[in-house]
mmCIF file of C-alpha atoms in Angstrom:
data_model
loop_
_atom_site.group_PDB
_atom_site.id
_atom_site.type_symbol
_atom_site.label_atom_id
_atom_site.label_comp_id
_atom_site.label_asym_id
_atom_site.label_seq_id
_atom_site.Cartn_x
_atom_site.Cartn_y
_atom_site.Cartn_z
ATOM 1 C CA UNK A 594 0.364 0.067 0.302
ATOM 2 C CA UNK A 595 3.188 2.630 0.249
ATOM 3 C CA UNK A 596 4.386 1.609 -2.408
ATOM 4 C CA UNK A 597 0.447 2.221 -4.173
ATOM 5 C CA UNK A 598 1.153 5.868 -2.200
ATOM 6 C CA UNK A 599 4.666 6.299 -3.506
ATOM 7 C CA UNK A 600 3.018 6.036 -6.970
ATOM 8 C CA UNK A 601 0.253 7.893 -6.491
ATOM 9 C CA UNK A 602 1.970 11.108 -4.889
ATOM 10 C CA UNK A 603 4.405 10.729 -7.647
ATOM 11 C CA UNK A 604 2.215 10.885 -9.998
ATOM 12 C CA UNK A 605 1.414 15.002 -8.467
ATOM 13 C CA UNK A 606 5.637 16.087 -8.710
ATOM 14 C CA UNK A 607 4.242 19.583 -9.343
ATOM 15 C CA UNK A 608 0.535 20.112 -9.347
ATOM 16 C CA UNK A 609 0.564 21.986 -6.300
ATOM 17 C CA UNK A 610 -0.093 25.814 -6.163
ATOM 18 C CA UNK A 611 2.741 28.096 -5.423
ATOM 19 C CA UNK A 612 2.210 28.997 -2.063
ATOM 20 C CA UNK A 613 6.499 29.217 -2.039
ATOM 21 C CA UNK A 614 6.083 33.099 0.844
ATOM 22 C CA UNK A 615 3.399 32.564 2.657
ATOM 23 C CA UNK A 616 5.238 28.648 3.682
ATOM 24 C CA UNK A 617 8.790 31.359 3.884
ATOM 25 C CA UNK A 618 6.854 33.503 6.154
ATOM 26 C CA UNK A 619 5.125 30.776 8.368
ATOM 27 C CA UNK A 620 9.291 29.706 8.313
ATOM 28 C CA UNK A 621 10.649 32.792 9.259
ATOM 29 C CA UNK A 622 7.627 34.630 11.959
ATOM 30 C CA UNK A 623 9.388 36.433 15.248
ATOM 31 C CA UNK A 624 9.684 35.353 19.061
ATOM 32 C CA UNK A 625 9.391 37.380 21.891
ATOM 33 C CA UNK A 626 12.011 33.065 23.206
ATOM 34 C CA UNK A 627 14.182 35.175 20.522
ATOM 35 C CA UNK A 628 16.696 32.181 19.814
ATOM 36 C CA UNK A 629 13.915 31.059 17.745
ATOM 37 C CA UNK A 630 14.293 34.168 16.089
ATOM 38 C CA UNK A 631 16.084 34.331 12.159
ATOM 39 C CA UNK A 632 19.810 34.015 13.031
ATOM 40 C CA UNK A 633 21.567 37.318 12.616
ATOM 41 C CA UNK A 634 24.970 36.007 12.358
ATOM 42 C CA UNK A 635 27.192 36.724 9.300
ATOM 43 C CA UNK A 636 25.705 34.029 6.986
ATOM 44 C CA UNK A 637 26.976 32.448 2.739
ATOM 45 C CA UNK A 638 24.793 30.348 0.660
ATOM 46 C CA UNK A 639 26.352 28.005 -0.668
ATOM 47 C CA UNK A 640 24.416 26.749 -3.428
ATOM 48 C CA UNK A 641 24.701 23.068 -4.170
ATOM 49 C CA UNK A 642 22.774 20.618 -7.146
ATOM 50 C CA UNK A 643 22.633 16.831 -7.046
ATOM 51 C CA UNK A 644 23.592 14.149 -9.747
ATOM 52 C CA UNK A 645 19.810 13.504 -9.871
ATOM 53 C CA UNK A 646 19.287 17.393 -10.288
ATOM 54 C CA UNK A 647 17.442 18.746 -7.208
ATOM 55 C CA UNK A 648 18.638 22.105 -5.496
ATOM 56 C CA UNK A 649 19.589 22.534 -2.081
ATOM 57 C CA UNK A 650 19.147 25.147 0.020
ATOM 58 C CA UNK A 651 22.679 24.760 2.402
ATOM 59 C CA UNK A 652 23.689 28.389 4.264
ATOM 60 C CA UNK A 653 26.890 28.699 6.322
ATOM 61 C CA UNK A 654 26.600 30.638 9.628
ATOM 62 C CA UNK A 655 29.400 32.273 11.808
ATOM 63 C CA UNK A 656 33.040 32.852 11.330
ATOM 64 C CA UNK A 657 34.755 31.557 7.468
ATOM 65 C CA UNK A 658 37.553 29.956 9.850
ATOM 66 C CA UNK A 659 35.795 28.126 12.911
ATOM 67 C CA UNK A 660 34.830 25.014 12.727
ATOM 68 C CA UNK A 661 32.375 23.599 11.902
ATOM 69 C CA UNK A 662 28.762 21.789 12.958
ATOM 70 C CA UNK A 663 27.207 20.857 10.657
ATOM 71 C CA UNK A 664 22.776 20.786 11.365
ATOM 72 C CA UNK A 665 20.555 17.773 9.394
ATOM 73 C CA UNK A 666 16.027 18.078 10.273
ATOM 74 C CA UNK A 667 13.297 15.979 10.613
ATOM 75 C CA UNK A 668 10.922 15.020 8.522
ATOM 76 C CA UNK A 669 8.401 18.412 7.650
ATOM 77 C CA UNK A 670 11.369 20.776 8.451
ATOM 78 C CA UNK A 671 14.306 23.146 7.752
ATOM 79 C CA UNK A 672 16.427 25.177 8.374
ATOM 80 C CA UNK A 673 14.931 27.655 10.459
ATOM 81 C CA UNK A 674 13.893 23.936 12.839
ATOM 82 C CA UNK A 675 18.166 24.916 13.947
ATOM 83 C CA UNK A 676 17.676 28.699 14.759
ATOM 84 C CA UNK A 677 17.752 27.826 18.852
ATOM 85 C CA UNK A 678 21.096 26.078 17.891
ATOM 86 C CA UNK A 679 22.608 28.903 15.165
ATOM 87 C CA UNK A 680 21.735 31.261 17.975
ATOM 88 C CA UNK A 681 23.940 29.744 20.382
ATOM 89 C CA UNK A 682 27.009 28.668 18.088
ATOM 90 C CA UNK A 683 27.415 30.311 14.851
ATOM 91 C CA UNK A 684 29.275 33.114 17.421
ATOM 92 C CA UNK A 685 32.497 30.666 17.704
ATOM 93 C CA UNK A 686 31.472 27.994 14.771
ATOM 94 C CA UNK A 687 30.543 27.668 11.376
ATOM 95 C CA UNK A 688 26.731 25.820 11.311
ATOM 96 C CA UNK A 689 26.500 24.246 7.848
ATOM 97 C CA UNK A 690 22.504 23.419 7.947
ATOM 98 C CA UNK A 691 21.005 22.870 4.289
ATOM 99 C CA UNK A 692 17.327 21.827 2.870
ATOM 100 C CA UNK A 693 17.104 18.590 2.855
ATOM 101 C CA UNK A 694 15.257 17.480 -1.067
ATOM 102 C CA UNK A 695 11.569 19.287 -0.977
ATOM 103 C CA UNK A 696 12.076 20.505 2.106
ATOM 104 C CA UNK A 697 12.041 24.274 2.733
ATOM 105 C CA UNK A 698 13.299 25.797 -0.583
ATOM 106 C CA UNK A 699 15.434 22.001 -1.909
ATOM 107 C CA UNK A 700 14.154 21.114 -4.686
ATOM 108 C CA UNK A 701 12.731 17.685 -4.971
ATOM 109 C CA UNK A 702 14.331 16.508 -7.957
ATOM 110 C CA UNK A 703 13.565 12.920 -9.642
ATOM 111 C CA UNK A 704 15.543 10.191 -7.729
ATOM 112 C CA UNK A 705 13.502 8.270 -5.366
ATOM 113 C CA UNK A 706 13.179 8.481 -1.885
ATOM 114 C CA UNK A 707 14.699 7.057 0.717
ATOM 115 C CA UNK A 708 18.884 5.766 2.039
ATOM 116 C CA UNK A 709 20.598 5.687 -0.506
ATOM 117 C CA UNK A 710 18.545 9.792 -1.304
ATOM 118 C CA UNK A 711 19.634 10.736 1.810
ATOM 119 C CA UNK A 712 23.105 9.914 2.395
ATOM 120 C CA UNK A 713 24.147 11.009 -0.754
ATOM 121 C CA UNK A 714 22.738 14.680 -0.250
ATOM 122 C CA UNK A 715 24.256 15.116 2.481
ATOM 123 C CA UNK A 716 27.401 13.617 0.622
ATOM 124 C CA UNK A 717 26.417 16.231 -2.440
ATOM 125 C CA UNK A 718 26.622 18.669 1.096
ATOM 126 C CA UNK A 719 29.279 18.356 2.246
ATOM 127 C CA UNK A 720 31.685 17.683 -0.738
ATOM 128 C CA UNK A 721 30.482 21.347 -1.528
ATOM 129 C CA UNK A 722 30.920 23.370 1.549
ATOM 130 C CA UNK A 723 33.228 21.075 4.677
ATOM 131 C CA UNK A 724 36.091 22.017 3.780
ATOM 132 C CA UNK A 725 38.805 19.435 2.383
ATOM 133 C CA UNK A 726 40.944 18.323 5.607
ATOM 134 C CA UNK A 727 38.417 19.893 7.755
ATOM 135 C CA UNK A 728 36.016 17.481 10.052
ATOM 136 C CA UNK A 729 32.342 18.837 11.993
ATOM 137 C CA UNK A 730 30.651 18.227 14.563
ATOM 138 C CA UNK A 731 27.402 16.640 13.363
ATOM 139 C CA UNK A 732 23.809 15.944 14.707
ATOM 140 C CA UNK A 733 20.624 14.587 12.739
ATOM 141 C CA UNK A 734 17.265 15.423 14.522
ATOM 142 C CA UNK A 735 15.403 12.032 13.229
ATOM 143 C CA UNK A 736 15.168 11.978 9.664
ATOM 144 C CA UNK A 737 18.326 13.890 10.750
ATOM 145 C CA UNK A 738 19.723 11.389 12.389
ATOM 146 C CA UNK A 739 18.526 8.515 9.694
ATOM 147 C CA UNK A 740 20.183 9.985 7.086
ATOM 148 C CA UNK A 741 23.514 10.220 9.206
ATOM 149 C CA UNK A 742 22.683 6.287 9.631
ATOM 150 C CA UNK A 743 21.904 6.056 5.844
ATOM 151 C CA UNK A 744 25.605 8.401 4.944
ATOM 152 C CA UNK A 745 27.615 5.925 7.169
ATOM 153 C CA UNK A 746 26.194 2.791 5.867
ATOM 154 C CA UNK A 747 27.253 4.420 2.291
ATOM 155 C CA UNK A 748 30.545 6.324 2.566
ATOM 156 C CA UNK A 749 31.901 5.074 5.545
ATOM 157 C CA UNK A 750 35.133 5.888 4.331
ATOM 158 C CA UNK A 751 33.638 8.847 5.494
ATOM 159 C CA UNK A 752 33.327 9.243 8.122
ATOM 160 C CA UNK A 753 36.455 9.559 9.836
ATOM 161 C CA UNK A 754 37.685 11.752 7.534
ATOM 162 C CA UNK A 755 34.723 14.851 8.555
ATOM 163 C CA UNK A 756 32.721 13.588 11.399
ATOM 164 C CA UNK A 757 35.338 14.535 14.709
ATOM 165 C CA UNK A 758 31.451 13.168 16.652
ATOM 166 C CA UNK A 759 27.589 12.947 16.118
ATOM 167 C CA UNK A 760 24.760 13.173 17.441
ATOM 168 C CA UNK A 761 21.192 10.667 16.980
ATOM 169 C CA UNK A 762 18.311 13.013 18.189
ATOM 170 C CA UNK A 763 14.698 11.004 18.413
ATOM 171 C CA UNK A 764 15.436 8.457 15.940
ATOM 172 C CA UNK A 765 15.710 5.283 14.696
ATOM 173 C CA UNK A 766 17.252 2.679 12.156
ATOM 174 C CA UNK A 767 13.072 1.974 10.686
ATOM 175 C CA UNK A 768 10.615 -0.318 11.019
ATOM 176 C CA UNK A 769 8.457 2.680 11.670
ATOM 177 C CA UNK A 770 4.868 1.660 10.212
ATOM 178 C CA UNK A 771 4.716 -0.401 13.270
ATOM 179 C CA UNK A 772 6.733 1.352 15.839
ATOM 180 C CA UNK A 773 5.815 4.976 15.847
ATOM 181 C CA UNK A 774 3.107 5.762 18.647
ATOM 182 C CA UNK A 775 2.286 9.163 17.058
ATOM 183 C CA UNK A 776 -1.736 8.739 16.435
ATOM 184 C CA UNK A 777 -3.199 7.366 19.652
ATOM 185 C CA UNK A 778 -5.066 4.803 17.455
ATOM 186 C CA UNK A 779 -2.851 3.485 14.752
ATOM 187 C CA UNK A 780 -1.325 -0.120 14.656
ATOM 188 C CA UNK A 781 -2.244 -0.847 18.600
ATOM 189 C CA UNK A 782 -4.746 -3.851 18.880
ATOM 190 C CA UNK A 783 -8.468 -3.600 18.695
ATOM 191 C CA UNK A 784 -10.501 -3.427 21.410
ATOM 192 C CA UNK A 785 -14.590 -4.689 21.898
ATOM 193 C CA UNK A 786 -15.812 -3.890 25.413
ATOM 194 C CA UNK A 787 -12.057 -2.937 26.781
ATOM 195 C CA UNK A 788 -11.127 -6.812 24.741
ATOM 196 C CA UNK A 789 -7.813 -7.013 23.225
ATOM 197 C CA UNK A 790 -9.513 -8.439 19.942
ATOM 198 C CA UNK A 791 -7.933 -11.732 18.926
ATOM 199 C CA UNK A 792 -7.357 -14.435 15.933
ATOM 200 C CA UNK A 793 -5.316 -17.229 16.248
ATOM 201 C CA UNK A 794 -4.654 -15.556 20.224
ATOM 202 C CA UNK A 795 -2.400 -12.459 17.510
ATOM 203 C CA UNK A 796 -3.731 -8.925 18.417
ATOM 204 C CA UNK A 797 -6.002 -7.686 15.632
ATOM 205 C CA UNK A 798 -4.688 -4.305 14.726
ATOM 206 C CA UNK A 799 -5.678 -0.657 13.205
ATOM 207 C CA UNK A 800 -5.972 -2.155 8.691
ATOM 208 C CA UNK A 801 -2.596 0.258 8.010
ATOM 209 C CA UNK A 802 -4.763 1.868 5.083
ATOM 210 C CA UNK A 803 -6.005 4.623 8.173
ATOM 211 C CA UNK A 804 -2.728 5.101 9.199
ATOM 212 C CA UNK A 805 -0.652 4.716 6.020
ATOM 213 C CA UNK A 806 -3.625 7.260 4.466
ATOM 214 C CA UNK A 807 -3.201 9.518 7.970
ATOM 215 C CA UNK A 808 0.471 9.524 7.536
ATOM 216 C CA UNK A 809 1.348 10.395 3.548
ATOM 217 C CA UNK A 810 -1.580 12.127 2.423
ATOM 218 C CA UNK A 811 -0.617 15.360 0.588
ATOM 219 C CA UNK A 812 -2.941 18.175 2.035
ATOM 220 C CA UNK A 813 -2.449 20.909 3.829
ATOM 221 C CA UNK A 814 -1.586 21.612 7.532
ATOM 222 C CA UNK A 815 -3.902 24.511 9.207
ATOM 223 C CA UNK A 816 -3.147 26.492 12.364
ATOM 224 C CA UNK A 817 -6.702 25.607 13.753
ATOM 225 C CA UNK A 818 -6.334 25.418 17.849
ATOM 226 C CA UNK A 819 -7.692 21.971 17.652
ATOM 227 C CA UNK A 820 -4.952 20.788 15.057
ATOM 228 C CA UNK A 821 -1.741 23.919 17.629
ATOM 229 C CA UNK A 822 -3.433 20.980 20.580
ATOM 230 C CA UNK A 823 -3.403 18.121 19.452
ATOM 231 C CA UNK A 824 -0.217 19.324 17.730
ATOM 232 C CA UNK A 825 0.672 19.652 21.138
ATOM 233 C CA UNK A 826 0.097 16.839 22.639
ATOM 234 C CA UNK A 827 1.492 14.385 20.278
ATOM 235 C CA UNK A 828 4.194 15.597 19.547
ATOM 236 C CA UNK A 829 5.433 17.985 22.369
ATOM 237 C CA UNK A 830 5.557 17.675 25.531
ATOM 238 C CA UNK A 831 2.731 18.921 28.138
ATOM 239 C CA UNK A 832 5.290 21.473 29.390
ATOM 240 C CA UNK A 833 6.105 23.171 25.670
ATOM 241 C CA UNK A 834 5.845 26.748 25.592
ATOM 242 C CA UNK A 835 3.741 28.975 23.545
ATOM 243 C CA UNK A 836 5.875 29.999 21.568
ATOM 244 C CA UNK A 837 8.185 26.656 21.409
ATOM 245 C CA UNK A 838 4.296 24.675 20.003
ATOM 246 C CA UNK A 839 4.340 27.773 17.278
ATOM 247 C CA UNK A 840 7.806 27.633 16.318
ATOM 248 C CA UNK A 841 6.995 23.613 16.219
ATOM 249 C CA UNK A 842 4.377 23.844 14.226
ATOM 250 C CA UNK A 843 4.936 27.258 11.795
ATOM 251 C CA UNK A 844 7.740 24.932 10.477
ATOM 252 C CA UNK A 845 6.079 21.061 10.105
ATOM 253 C CA UNK A 846 2.885 23.527 8.037
ATOM 254 C CA UNK A 847 5.765 25.410 6.030
ATOM 255 C CA UNK A 848 6.262 21.594 3.710
ATOM 256 C CA UNK A 849 5.466 21.903 0.885
ATOM 257 C CA UNK A 850 1.969 18.789 2.028
ATOM 258 C CA UNK A 851 3.680 16.757 -1.703
ATOM 259 C CA UNK A 852 6.995 16.792 -0.014
ATOM 260 C CA UNK A 853 5.034 15.486 3.570
ATOM 261 C CA UNK A 854 3.835 12.887 1.971
ATOM 262 C CA UNK A 855 6.561 11.284 -0.391
ATOM 263 C CA UNK A 856 8.838 11.247 2.873
ATOM 264 C CA UNK A 857 6.654 9.744 4.839
ATOM 265 C CA UNK A 858 5.275 6.782 2.583
ATOM 266 C CA UNK A 859 9.566 6.123 1.878
ATOM 267 C CA UNK A 860 10.353 6.712 4.981
ATOM 268 C CA UNK A 861 7.625 3.863 6.640
ATOM 269 C CA UNK A 862 9.294 1.757 4.308
ATOM 270 C CA UNK A 863 13.051 2.686 5.283
ATOM 271 C CA UNK A 864 15.180 -0.470 7.029
ATOM 272 C CA UNK A 865 18.426 0.873 8.061
ATOM 273 C CA UNK A 866 19.487 -2.720 9.916
ATOM 274 C CA UNK A 867 23.184 -1.875 12.214
ATOM 275 C CA UNK A 868 23.793 1.022 9.758
ATOM 276 C CA UNK A 869 24.446 2.297 13.004
ATOM 277 C CA UNK A 870 27.874 0.335 12.901
ATOM 278 C CA UNK A 871 29.404 2.754 10.404
ATOM 279 C CA UNK A 872 30.118 5.424 12.739
ATOM 280 C CA UNK A 873 33.654 4.867 13.644
ATOM 281 C CA UNK A 874 33.352 7.903 15.985
ATOM 282 C CA UNK A 875 32.435 9.094 19.649
ATOM 283 C CA UNK A 876 28.670 9.192 18.978
ATOM 284 C CA UNK A 877 26.301 10.255 21.752
ATOM 285 C CA UNK A 878 22.194 9.550 21.100
ATOM 286 C CA UNK A 879 19.375 11.271 22.980
ATOM 287 C CA UNK A 880 15.163 10.156 22.515
ATOM 288 C CA UNK A 881 12.679 11.685 24.629
ATOM 289 C CA UNK A 882 10.685 9.788 27.412
ATOM 290 C CA UNK A 883 7.805 11.592 25.419
ATOM 291 C CA UNK A 884 8.330 11.199 22.334
ATOM 292 C CA UNK A 885 5.276 9.812 20.424
ATOM 293 C CA UNK A 886 7.031 9.573 16.936
ATOM 294 C CA UNK A 887 9.980 7.819 17.302
ATOM 295 C CA UNK A 888 9.170 6.536 20.825
ATOM 296 C CA UNK A 889 12.594 5.816 23.142
ATOM 297 C CA UNK A 890 13.023 2.521 22.641
ATOM 298 C CA UNK A 891 13.145 2.860 18.496
ATOM 299 C CA UNK A 892 16.853 3.949 19.563
ATOM 300 C CA UNK A 893 18.054 1.109 21.439
ATOM 301 C CA UNK A 894 19.014 -0.648 18.300
ATOM 302 C CA UNK A 895 21.367 2.415 17.624
ATOM 303 C CA UNK A 896 22.362 2.007 21.507
ATOM 304 C CA UNK A 897 23.283 -1.955 20.659
ATOM 305 C CA UNK A 898 24.727 -1.420 17.958
ATOM 306 C CA UNK A 899 26.778 1.637 18.842
ATOM 307 C CA UNK A 900 27.684 -0.065 22.204
ATOM 308 C CA UNK A 901 29.017 -3.727 20.407
ATOM 309 C CA UNK A 902 31.208 -1.177 17.791
ATOM 310 C CA UNK A 903 32.545 0.591 21.591
ATOM 311 C CA UNK A 904 31.845 3.752 19.534
ATOM 312 C CA UNK A 905 28.441 4.910 21.945
ATOM 313 C CA UNK A 906 28.649 8.238 23.508
ATOM 314 C CA UNK A 907 26.252 8.642 25.715
ATOM 315 C CA UNK A 908 22.630 7.840 25.821
ATOM 316 C CA UNK A 909 20.522 10.100 27.599
ATOM 317 C CA UNK A 910 16.263 10.155 28.063
ATOM 318 C CA UNK A 911 15.138 13.462 28.160
ATOM 319 C CA UNK A 912 11.207 14.718 29.746
ATOM 320 C CA UNK A 913 10.958 15.818 26.055
ATOM 321 C CA UNK A 914 8.490 14.766 22.986
ATOM 322 C CA UNK A 915 9.562 14.534 19.525
ATOM 323 C CA UNK A 916 11.599 17.742 19.207
ATOM 324 C CA UNK A 917 14.377 17.520 21.625
ATOM 325 C CA UNK A 918 16.726 20.282 20.826
ATOM 326 C CA UNK A 919 13.326 23.119 20.832
ATOM 327 C CA UNK A 920 12.480 21.607 23.404
ATOM 328 C CA UNK A 921 14.725 21.187 25.840
ATOM 329 C CA UNK A 922 17.161 23.620 23.767
ATOM 330 C CA UNK A 923 19.221 24.733 27.401
ATOM 331 C CA UNK A 924 20.453 21.248 28.008
ATOM 332 C CA UNK A 925 20.456 20.549 24.475
ATOM 333 C CA UNK A 926 23.012 22.777 23.438
ATOM 334 C CA UNK A 927 25.470 22.875 27.334
ATOM 335 C CA UNK A 928 25.521 18.504 25.203
ATOM 336 C CA UNK A 929 26.837 20.455 22.138
ATOM 337 C CA UNK A 930 28.549 21.880 23.207
ATOM 338 C CA UNK A 931 30.267 19.431 25.487
ATOM 339 C CA UNK A 932 30.707 17.064 22.583
ATOM 340 C CA UNK A 933 32.900 19.875 20.217
ATOM 341 C CA UNK A 934 35.343 21.145 23.716
ATOM 342 C CA UNK A 935 35.817 17.012 24.006
ATOM 343 C CA UNK A 936 36.779 17.170 20.330
ATOM 344 C CA UNK A 937 38.569 20.030 19.819
ATOM 345 C CA UNK A 938 40.441 18.264 23.046
ATOM 346 C CA UNK A 939 41.250 15.405 21.234
ATOM 347 C CA UNK A 940 42.310 17.180 18.115
ATOM 348 C CA UNK A 941 44.846 18.919 20.165
ATOM 349 C CA UNK A 942 45.856 15.416 21.832
ATOM 350 C CA UNK A 943 46.693 13.877 18.511
ATOM 351 C CA UNK A 944 49.066 17.173 17.625
#
């Protein structure tokens, strides 16, 4: 069914109304919380075109000669999703961020979406924007964490050459279709009179057609109060501030519906297996105890793979929803700063 969804969505590529200006305004609103606002640091725009013709929006903030932090956003987000981190680090680091294909102002291109495309796009960005010989700190959120694992598996020789350390945030190795708790009814056993319905001893679950339709249909996400309330309850945690909710929902609403649907279909079928074992640099994993989209248990295979290879630097489970770098920005920034400091110390010790 997801394959059918992909074909249906691909058939309407390019037919969406042109609302780029409206989407851009959703990404660039001003909030009382200064860290959520547009960065004021110097910005370099780096043109990147992939082999299949997708044009990626790539920005580098901060000093050109600073050590590099690479930020990779997740599903339905954009460069602006990282404003709290760009604002916190661009005074002393070169902060590199890009819109994944189809997101923000990047185009979709023609290649099928999946692990290979995610990996190749990141590699194209690094070829264009990471100075030769430089080793960056990488942070990938959700689909961005999937991107880093896919890149490491496809380009294992690049990991030690280009990465000093990695952060994987609210992410997974796959099996999203069956494991997500995003919507309360999806992937849950059906019940009658509060008792589970079983067939030959196995629970009967909500039909996948329903869940796939909800996640892949390319319709705009409205900004109504009920949508905002559901977004806070299912994507974030109950302590998220009004600014954090409005900022995050605006970012997600700014994503083109077609992009959201196509990537949801591709991600639901994605399986990375033990790709995390190719992350052969110190890697920190952060999960949210209230994450319904990619629950904490979905991070554990990554932790186990990194533990086996000896490259797990740390594993944190914070009381956040799916957006840990926004919901716990202070803790996230402190962790990222500590990782960068340790990487600098290792380089200094190595001469």
